[in-house]
XYZ file of C-alpha atoms in Angstrom:
116
model
C -5.129 71.674 -18.587
C -3.195 74.761 -17.622
C 0.575 74.931 -18.070
C 1.153 76.506 -14.649
C 1.477 74.383 -11.518
C -1.582 73.929 -9.339
C 0.398 74.697 -6.157
C 2.998 77.354 -5.398
C 6.307 76.134 -3.972
C 6.423 79.261 -1.813
C 3.243 78.892 0.216
C 0.950 76.298 1.745
C -1.914 75.310 -0.514
C -4.527 72.728 -1.363
C -5.656 71.387 -4.722
C -8.037 68.646 -5.730
C -6.619 65.630 -7.516
C -10.165 64.613 -8.383
C -10.885 67.636 -10.516
C -13.108 66.888 -13.488
C -11.116 64.821 -15.945
C -10.556 66.264 -19.357
C -11.573 63.870 -22.053
C -8.384 62.204 -23.249
C -9.705 60.416 -26.318
C -6.434 59.201 -27.793
C -3.605 60.670 -25.822
C -1.833 61.590 -22.641
C -2.407 64.833 -20.740
C -0.211 66.102 -17.917
C -0.620 68.854 -15.319
C 2.144 70.151 -13.055
C 0.940 70.021 -9.458
C 4.106 71.392 -7.831
C 7.559 72.230 -9.143
C 10.516 73.355 -7.078
C 14.261 72.678 -7.164
C 14.762 68.942 -6.722
C 11.030 68.129 -6.581
C 8.339 67.746 -9.210
C 4.794 66.432 -8.750
C 2.783 65.789 -11.922
C -0.718 64.482 -12.603
C -0.991 62.350 -15.758
C -4.129 61.150 -17.515
C -3.785 58.393 -20.133
C -6.438 57.194 -22.545
C -6.779 53.412 -22.658
C -4.052 51.868 -24.811
C -1.693 54.858 -24.638
C 1.899 54.216 -23.687
C 5.232 55.835 -23.034
C 8.149 53.941 -24.566
C 11.141 52.929 -22.488
C 12.908 55.853 -20.848
C 14.846 56.790 -17.706
C 14.989 59.774 -15.384
C 17.732 60.964 -13.024
C 15.040 61.397 -10.355
C 13.753 58.968 -7.764
C 10.056 58.470 -8.524
C 6.950 57.480 -6.616
C 4.011 56.626 -8.879
C 0.534 56.559 -7.357
C -2.268 55.091 -9.443
C -5.338 57.196 -8.673
C -7.702 55.578 -11.202
C -7.581 52.800 -13.784
C -4.952 50.140 -14.490
C -1.586 50.061 -16.230
C 1.511 47.977 -16.826
C 5.005 49.182 -16.020
C 7.676 47.268 -17.921
C 11.169 47.007 -16.440
C 14.214 45.196 -17.857
C 13.509 42.150 -15.681
C 9.723 42.134 -15.162
C 6.299 43.621 -15.818
C 4.226 45.044 -12.945
C 0.464 45.446 -13.314
C -0.787 48.348 -11.187
C -4.316 49.397 -10.271
C -5.954 52.279 -8.414
C -4.500 52.525 -4.915
C -1.089 51.051 -5.821
C 2.186 52.888 -5.167
C 5.329 52.150 -7.177
C 8.862 53.228 -6.215
C 11.509 53.560 -8.934
C 15.127 54.394 -8.159
C 16.949 56.894 -10.384
C 17.961 55.823 -13.904
C 15.814 52.662 -13.934
C 14.668 51.954 -17.522
C 10.889 51.639 -17.678
C 7.884 51.932 -19.974
C 4.200 52.343 -19.119
C 1.004 51.328 -20.916
C -2.564 52.181 -19.896
C -4.785 49.092 -19.849
C -7.812 51.372 -19.408
C -8.296 55.095 -18.893
C -6.059 55.944 -15.960
C -4.731 58.727 -13.783
C -1.253 58.729 -12.208
C 0.311 61.080 -9.684
C 4.093 61.035 -10.076
C 6.430 62.536 -7.476
C 10.040 62.947 -8.635
C 12.860 63.848 -6.259
C 16.247 64.705 -7.744
C 19.244 65.100 -5.453
C 21.398 68.198 -6.033
C 23.932 67.654 -8.816
C 22.177 64.591 -10.283
C 22.029 64.389 -14.078
């Protein structure tokens, strides 16, 4: 996937989130959809079994599962998500994610000014 964002923050635009999937045999691939101050939208593709270890972000996040299934692990619970689910995470919430099958996520992160 290209390193540049699919959409410009300076003009209206359209992009397909169902573009042909790159084969992600044993990894995770990401594509910036839109980046602007305080807002980042990223498309992630995970191969089955891939995971991101526990981490946090200063941003508020909305995670949309576009295809496949995954587990998000939080300090107090595990949430199993499937295509069509939307997850909200407040800033600085520790979490990890594991793909139960090949999956695609769209993550929208909003960071308030001055947040670290």
